[in-house]
Amino acid sequence: MNRKLRMGMIGGGTGSFIGDVHRKASSIDGMIELVCGAFSSTAEKSIQSGKDLFLPENRCYGSYEEMILKEKELPENERMDFVSIVTPNHMHFPPAKMALENGFHVVCDKPMTLTLEEAVELEKIIKASEKQFALTHNYPASPMVKQAKALVDNGDIGTIRKVQVQYLQGWLSTDLEATGQKQAAWRVDPTKSGIGGALGDIGTHAENLVEYITGLKITEIAADLGRFGKGRILDDDGNMLLRLENGAKGTMSISQIALGEENNLAILIYGTKGSLEWHQENPNQLITRWLDEPVKIYTPNGNKLYAEAQIARIPAGHPEGYLEAFATVYKNFANHLIAISNGKTIKNPDYPTVKDGIRGMKFIYAAVESDKNNAAWTTL
């Protein structure tokens, strides 16, 4: 393959936060171009959004069904290679299923599906289709998270004993959904968000970060969830105890009503030889502490990085962050598709897959079940 990959987008029309993030991130490395889209559930808005993005009128579709079927009819040298799904949660599974069954690879925002049953079914569909699926958990693609994982994998911090993770936001501290704000409205609606509110929106990020860096599965959870917003059915706050498969213990705190917080995702991991600390709001520093050495701070393209962490695009001292992490997911996905087209095999592609999506859904369901039973220990 000696061309850019062609991407179609489902959702993410004019005014969408996450759609714009995906478009910018996918273009950063010059490997992917947006060629078509069904950007809204309303045909007129979808077509206008495509025009606003300067797409040809005949590639601006009124629905995802129309897009998938018409793109399939195009010659191979014109049709899209994959779709990027950036809709609310309830519209992840239907277009993913249809795209896969019609021969297209899929990138999908998290949480992967509306229900756990859909997640399990999606794994079967992916396997039968022999197409690739990426889930956009972007934080593990940060260079310093890669370094943290490498330090764990290589035994530098010893056996993990304790994990603390938090993801705190304050944007739902008021009844924002009552003002007609769309991003708030669908997130507090169980028909669109699923059985988890903050659990699905940010809790799955925290869960994924714990399992990615430590290489350990969360086996049990005791969850105490809060619903503080007026009339809210879904959680907007939560505190959890975790048990990991090696016997390590953990705590998780998530909130979207932590007034004053912006996007405070942070993780601390304590081992028998050392500990790690990383903050998403300061993503270019990984703080490490040791039994008999001074504190060390790693930085992107700085000294003594493992090869896995040497992925920053610019020289040391030039910050990279949220968009670049998203871009790395797209870059690694693109490299995998290109390798496949060239007859090569990549055994462990470096991006989140359907398996990570199922773990996230199991986490949501276990937390909700635990909360219903007065924070009883519940198996994932």
mmCIF file of C-alpha atoms in Angstrom, residues 17-223:
data_model
loop_
_atom_site.group_PDB
_atom_site.id
_atom_site.type_symbol
_atom_site.label_atom_id
_atom_site.label_comp_id
_atom_site.label_asym_id
_atom_site.label_seq_id
_atom_site.Cartn_x
_atom_site.Cartn_y
_atom_site.Cartn_z
ATOM 1 C CA PHE A 17 -16.429 17.599 20.754
ATOM 2 C CA ILE A 18 -15.267 14.029 20.291
ATOM 3 C CA GLY A 19 -15.820 13.935 16.523
ATOM 4 C CA ASP A 20 -13.480 16.889 16.081
ATOM 5 C CA VAL A 21 -10.907 15.191 18.342
ATOM 6 C CA HIS A 22 -10.963 12.036 16.209
ATOM 7 C CA ARG A 23 -10.657 13.972 12.946
ATOM 8 C CA LYS A 24 -7.690 15.983 14.182
ATOM 9 C CA ALA A 25 -5.957 13.016 15.805
ATOM 10 C CA SER A 26 -6.364 10.696 12.833
ATOM 11 C CA SER A 27 -4.727 13.253 10.536
ATOM 12 C CA ILE A 28 -1.693 14.100 12.671
ATOM 13 C CA ASP A 29 0.654 11.475 11.226
ATOM 14 C CA GLY A 30 -0.435 11.917 7.617
ATOM 15 C CA MET A 31 -1.541 8.301 7.257
ATOM 16 C CA ILE A 32 -5.328 8.730 7.216
ATOM 17 C CA GLU A 33 -7.769 10.995 5.389
ATOM 18 C CA LEU A 34 -11.479 11.519 5.985
ATOM 19 C CA VAL A 35 -13.327 10.731 2.746
ATOM 20 C CA CYS A 36 -16.972 10.326 3.772
ATOM 21 C CA GLY A 37 -19.355 10.402 6.689
ATOM 22 C CA ALA A 38 -22.802 10.050 8.201
ATOM 23 C CA PHE A 39 -22.369 12.690 10.864
ATOM 24 C CA SER A 40 -25.801 12.915 12.468
ATOM 25 C CA SER A 41 -28.974 10.925 13.042
ATOM 26 C CA THR A 42 -30.725 13.734 11.155
ATOM 27 C CA ALA A 43 -30.037 13.460 7.408
ATOM 28 C CA GLU A 44 -29.997 17.218 6.777
ATOM 29 C CA LYS A 45 -27.550 17.859 9.623
ATOM 30 C CA SER A 46 -25.356 14.979 8.513
ATOM 31 C CA ILE A 47 -25.090 16.230 4.948
ATOM 32 C CA GLN A 48 -24.459 19.813 6.049
ATOM 33 C CA SER A 49 -21.742 18.644 8.465
ATOM 34 C CA GLY A 50 -20.022 16.862 5.591
ATOM 35 C CA LYS A 51 -20.173 19.990 3.471
ATOM 36 C CA ASP A 52 -18.731 22.006 6.375
ATOM 37 C CA LEU A 53 -15.800 19.578 6.309
ATOM 38 C CA PHE A 54 -15.387 20.168 2.550
ATOM 39 C CA LEU A 55 -16.271 16.601 1.616
ATOM 40 C CA PRO A 56 -17.702 15.877 -1.845
ATOM 41 C CA GLU A 57 -21.481 16.058 -1.773
ATOM 42 C CA ASN A 58 -21.847 12.474 -2.984
ATOM 43 C CA ARG A 59 -19.823 11.242 0.024
ATOM 44 C CA CYS A 60 -21.991 13.066 2.601
ATOM 45 C CA TYR A 61 -24.582 10.504 3.631
ATOM 46 C CA GLY A 62 -27.928 10.838 5.378
ATOM 47 C CA SER A 63 -27.473 7.712 7.511
ATOM 48 C CA TYR A 64 -24.779 5.223 8.445
ATOM 49 C CA GLU A 65 -26.730 2.462 6.666
ATOM 50 C CA GLU A 66 -26.650 4.434 3.431
ATOM 51 C CA MET A 67 -22.946 5.173 3.850
ATOM 52 C CA ILE A 68 -21.894 1.577 4.451
ATOM 53 C CA LEU A 69 -23.931 0.166 1.559
ATOM 54 C CA LYS A 70 -22.959 2.858 -0.951
ATOM 55 C CA GLU A 71 -19.290 2.794 0.023
ATOM 56 C CA LYS A 72 -19.303 -0.981 -0.451
ATOM 57 C CA GLU A 73 -20.489 -0.460 -4.043
ATOM 58 C CA LEU A 74 -17.594 1.873 -4.893
ATOM 59 C CA PRO A 75 -14.424 0.571 -6.573
ATOM 60 C CA GLU A 76 -11.780 -0.631 -4.127
ATOM 61 C CA ASN A 77 -9.516 2.276 -5.035
ATOM 62 C CA GLU A 78 -12.193 4.770 -3.939
ATOM 63 C CA ARG A 79 -14.181 3.284 -1.056
ATOM 64 C CA MET A 80 -13.373 3.872 2.588
ATOM 65 C CA ASP A 81 -11.024 1.411 4.328
ATOM 66 C CA PHE A 82 -12.549 1.727 7.801
ATOM 67 C CA VAL A 83 -15.161 3.583 9.805
ATOM 68 C CA SER A 84 -14.672 5.631 12.947
ATOM 69 C CA ILE A 85 -17.706 5.537 15.265
ATOM 70 C CA VAL A 86 -17.990 8.601 17.514
ATOM 71 C CA THR A 87 -21.660 8.482 18.474
ATOM 72 C CA PRO A 88 -23.303 8.240 21.918
ATOM 73 C CA ASN A 89 -22.993 4.755 23.440
ATOM 74 C CA HIS A 90 -26.321 3.335 22.220
ATOM 75 C CA MET A 91 -25.204 3.846 18.622
ATOM 76 C CA HIS A 92 -21.883 2.005 18.853
ATOM 77 C CA PHE A 93 -22.996 -1.576 18.296
ATOM 78 C CA PRO A 94 -25.438 -1.237 15.345
ATOM 79 C CA PRO A 95 -23.056 0.568 12.935
ATOM 80 C CA ALA A 96 -20.048 -1.477 14.101
ATOM 81 C CA LYS A 97 -21.930 -4.685 13.361
ATOM 82 C CA MET A 98 -23.069 -3.498 9.949
ATOM 83 C CA ALA A 99 -19.636 -2.174 8.958
ATOM 84 C CA LEU A 100 -17.854 -5.385 9.957
ATOM 85 C CA GLU A 101 -20.396 -7.591 8.218
ATOM 86 C CA ASN A 102 -19.953 -5.539 5.040
ATOM 87 C CA GLY A 103 -16.176 -5.833 5.006
ATOM 88 C CA PHE A 104 -14.971 -2.680 6.763
ATOM 89 C CA HIS A 105 -12.567 -2.339 9.678
ATOM 90 C CA VAL A 106 -13.810 -0.337 12.674
ATOM 91 C CA VAL A 107 -12.496 2.222 15.168
ATOM 92 C CA CYS A 108 -14.951 2.890 17.995
ATOM 93 C CA ASP A 109 -15.119 5.260 20.927
ATOM 94 C CA LYS A 110 -15.533 3.899 24.468
ATOM 95 C CA PRO A 111 -17.375 2.398 26.247
ATOM 96 C CA MET A 112 -17.588 -0.136 23.452
ATOM 97 C CA THR A 113 -21.316 -0.875 23.578
ATOM 98 C CA LEU A 114 -24.534 -0.043 25.393
ATOM 99 C CA THR A 115 -24.737 -3.470 27.076
ATOM 100 C CA LEU A 116 -22.449 -6.318 28.035
ATOM 101 C CA GLU A 117 -24.489 -8.646 25.820
ATOM 102 C CA GLU A 118 -23.728 -6.439 22.805
ATOM 103 C CA ALA A 119 -20.023 -6.474 23.698
ATOM 104 C CA VAL A 120 -19.905 -10.271 23.763
ATOM 105 C CA GLU A 121 -21.809 -10.453 20.474
ATOM 106 C CA LEU A 122 -19.494 -7.891 18.883
ATOM 107 C CA GLU A 123 -16.454 -10.037 19.670
ATOM 108 C CA LYS A 124 -18.073 -12.915 17.757
ATOM 109 C CA ILE A 125 -18.875 -10.649 14.812
ATOM 110 C CA ILE A 126 -15.295 -9.358 14.664
ATOM 111 C CA LYS A 127 -13.899 -12.874 14.683
ATOM 112 C CA ALA A 128 -16.268 -14.013 11.924
ATOM 113 C CA SER A 129 -15.565 -10.935 9.791
ATOM 114 C CA GLU A 130 -11.758 -11.283 10.006
ATOM 115 C CA LYS A 131 -11.636 -7.476 10.170
ATOM 116 C CA GLN A 132 -9.788 -5.337 12.703
ATOM 117 C CA PHE A 133 -11.366 -3.388 15.562
ATOM 118 C CA ALA A 134 -9.781 -0.637 17.653
ATOM 119 C CA LEU A 135 -11.214 0.956 20.795
ATOM 120 C CA THR A 136 -10.046 4.494 21.483
ATOM 121 C CA HIS A 137 -8.766 4.303 25.032
ATOM 122 C CA ASN A 138 -6.212 7.015 24.312
ATOM 123 C CA TYR A 139 -4.401 7.404 27.632
ATOM 124 C CA PRO A 140 -2.298 4.200 27.365
ATOM 125 C CA ALA A 141 -0.884 5.684 24.154
ATOM 126 C CA SER A 142 0.840 8.478 26.102
ATOM 127 C CA PRO A 143 4.641 8.060 26.045
ATOM 128 C CA MET A 144 4.958 8.184 29.840
ATOM 129 C CA VAL A 145 2.229 5.583 30.306
ATOM 130 C CA LYS A 146 4.192 3.372 27.912
ATOM 131 C CA GLN A 147 7.266 3.967 30.085
ATOM 132 C CA ALA A 148 5.299 3.109 33.230
ATOM 133 C CA LYS A 149 4.142 -0.155 31.700
ATOM 134 C CA ALA A 150 7.677 -0.980 30.552
ATOM 135 C CA LEU A 151 9.037 -0.386 34.066
ATOM 136 C CA VAL A 152 6.427 -2.791 35.431
ATOM 137 C CA ASP A 153 6.931 -5.379 32.686
ATOM 138 C CA ASN A 154 10.694 -5.388 33.176
ATOM 139 C CA GLY A 155 10.418 -5.868 36.938
ATOM 140 C CA ASP A 156 11.936 -2.508 37.869
ATOM 141 C CA ILE A 157 9.376 -1.725 40.584
ATOM 142 C CA GLY A 158 9.076 -5.314 41.777
ATOM 143 C CA THR A 159 5.822 -7.007 42.710
ATOM 144 C CA ILE A 160 2.831 -4.673 42.661
ATOM 145 C CA ARG A 161 1.132 -4.326 46.036
ATOM 146 C CA LYS A 162 -1.114 -1.279 45.795
ATOM 147 C CA VAL A 163 -2.784 0.851 43.122
ATOM 148 C CA GLN A 164 -4.570 4.190 43.483
ATOM 149 C CA VAL A 165 -6.388 5.662 40.497
ATOM 150 C CA GLN A 166 -8.702 8.638 40.203
ATOM 151 C CA TYR A 167 -10.594 10.364 37.433
ATOM 152 C CA LEU A 168 -12.210 13.552 38.677
ATOM 153 C CA GLN A 169 -14.211 16.073 36.671
ATOM 154 C CA GLY A 170 -16.596 18.812 37.748
ATOM 155 C CA TRP A 171 -18.521 19.649 34.593
ATOM 156 C CA LEU A 172 -21.749 17.976 35.788
ATOM 157 C CA SER A 173 -21.739 19.725 39.189
ATOM 158 C CA THR A 174 -24.857 21.617 38.080
ATOM 159 C CA ASP A 175 -27.952 20.275 36.313
ATOM 160 C CA LEU A 176 -26.362 21.010 32.946
ATOM 161 C CA GLU A 177 -28.588 18.562 31.118
ATOM 162 C CA ALA A 178 -31.635 20.703 31.996
ATOM 163 C CA THR A 179 -30.213 23.545 29.891
ATOM 164 C CA GLY A 180 -30.376 21.472 26.722
ATOM 165 C CA GLN A 181 -26.624 20.837 26.577
ATOM 166 C CA LYS A 182 -26.449 17.741 24.349
ATOM 167 C CA GLN A 183 -23.201 16.301 25.746
ATOM 168 C CA ALA A 184 -24.696 16.268 29.240
ATOM 169 C CA ALA A 185 -28.167 15.165 28.171
ATOM 170 C CA TRP A 186 -27.243 11.859 26.582
ATOM 171 C CA ARG A 187 -24.726 10.967 29.278
ATOM 172 C CA VAL A 188 -27.373 11.038 32.006
ATOM 173 C CA ASP A 189 -29.910 9.116 29.887
ATOM 174 C CA PRO A 190 -29.748 5.328 30.458
ATOM 175 C CA THR A 191 -31.312 4.644 27.051
ATOM 176 C CA LYS A 192 -28.304 6.302 25.411
ATOM 177 C CA SER A 193 -25.526 5.842 27.980
ATOM 178 C CA GLY A 194 -26.310 2.372 29.351
ATOM 179 C CA ILE A 195 -26.403 1.328 33.008
ATOM 180 C CA GLY A 196 -23.345 3.415 33.881
ATOM 181 C CA GLY A 197 -23.021 7.186 33.858
ATOM 182 C CA ALA A 198 -19.613 8.367 35.038
ATOM 183 C CA LEU A 199 -18.673 4.679 35.175
ATOM 184 C CA GLY A 200 -18.908 4.376 31.409
ATOM 185 C CA ASP A 201 -17.709 7.848 30.518
ATOM 186 C CA ILE A 202 -14.582 8.060 32.676
ATOM 187 C CA GLY A 203 -14.535 4.993 34.945
ATOM 188 C CA THR A 204 -13.687 2.716 32.023
ATOM 189 C CA HIS A 205 -10.647 4.893 31.318
ATOM 190 C CA ALA A 206 -9.454 4.439 34.908
ATOM 191 C CA GLU A 207 -10.092 0.673 34.785
ATOM 192 C CA ASN A 208 -8.272 0.364 31.465
ATOM 193 C CA LEU A 209 -5.283 2.360 32.716
ATOM 194 C CA VAL A 210 -4.922 0.129 35.792
ATOM 195 C CA GLU A 211 -5.026 -3.096 33.799
ATOM 196 C CA TYR A 212 -2.805 -1.755 30.997
ATOM 197 C CA ILE A 213 0.065 -0.536 33.173
ATOM 198 C CA THR A 214 0.022 -3.322 35.747
ATOM 199 C CA GLY A 215 -0.718 -6.156 33.327
ATOM 200 C CA LEU A 216 -3.092 -7.445 36.031
ATOM 201 C CA LYS A 217 -6.828 -7.958 35.793
ATOM 202 C CA ILE A 218 -9.181 -6.473 38.363
ATOM 203 C CA THR A 219 -10.888 -9.557 39.771
ATOM 204 C CA GLU A 220 -13.291 -8.058 42.329
ATOM 205 C CA ILE A 221 -14.769 -4.682 43.071
ATOM 206 C CA ALA A 222 -16.685 -3.079 45.949
ATOM 207 C CA ALA A 223 -18.435 0.041 44.654
#
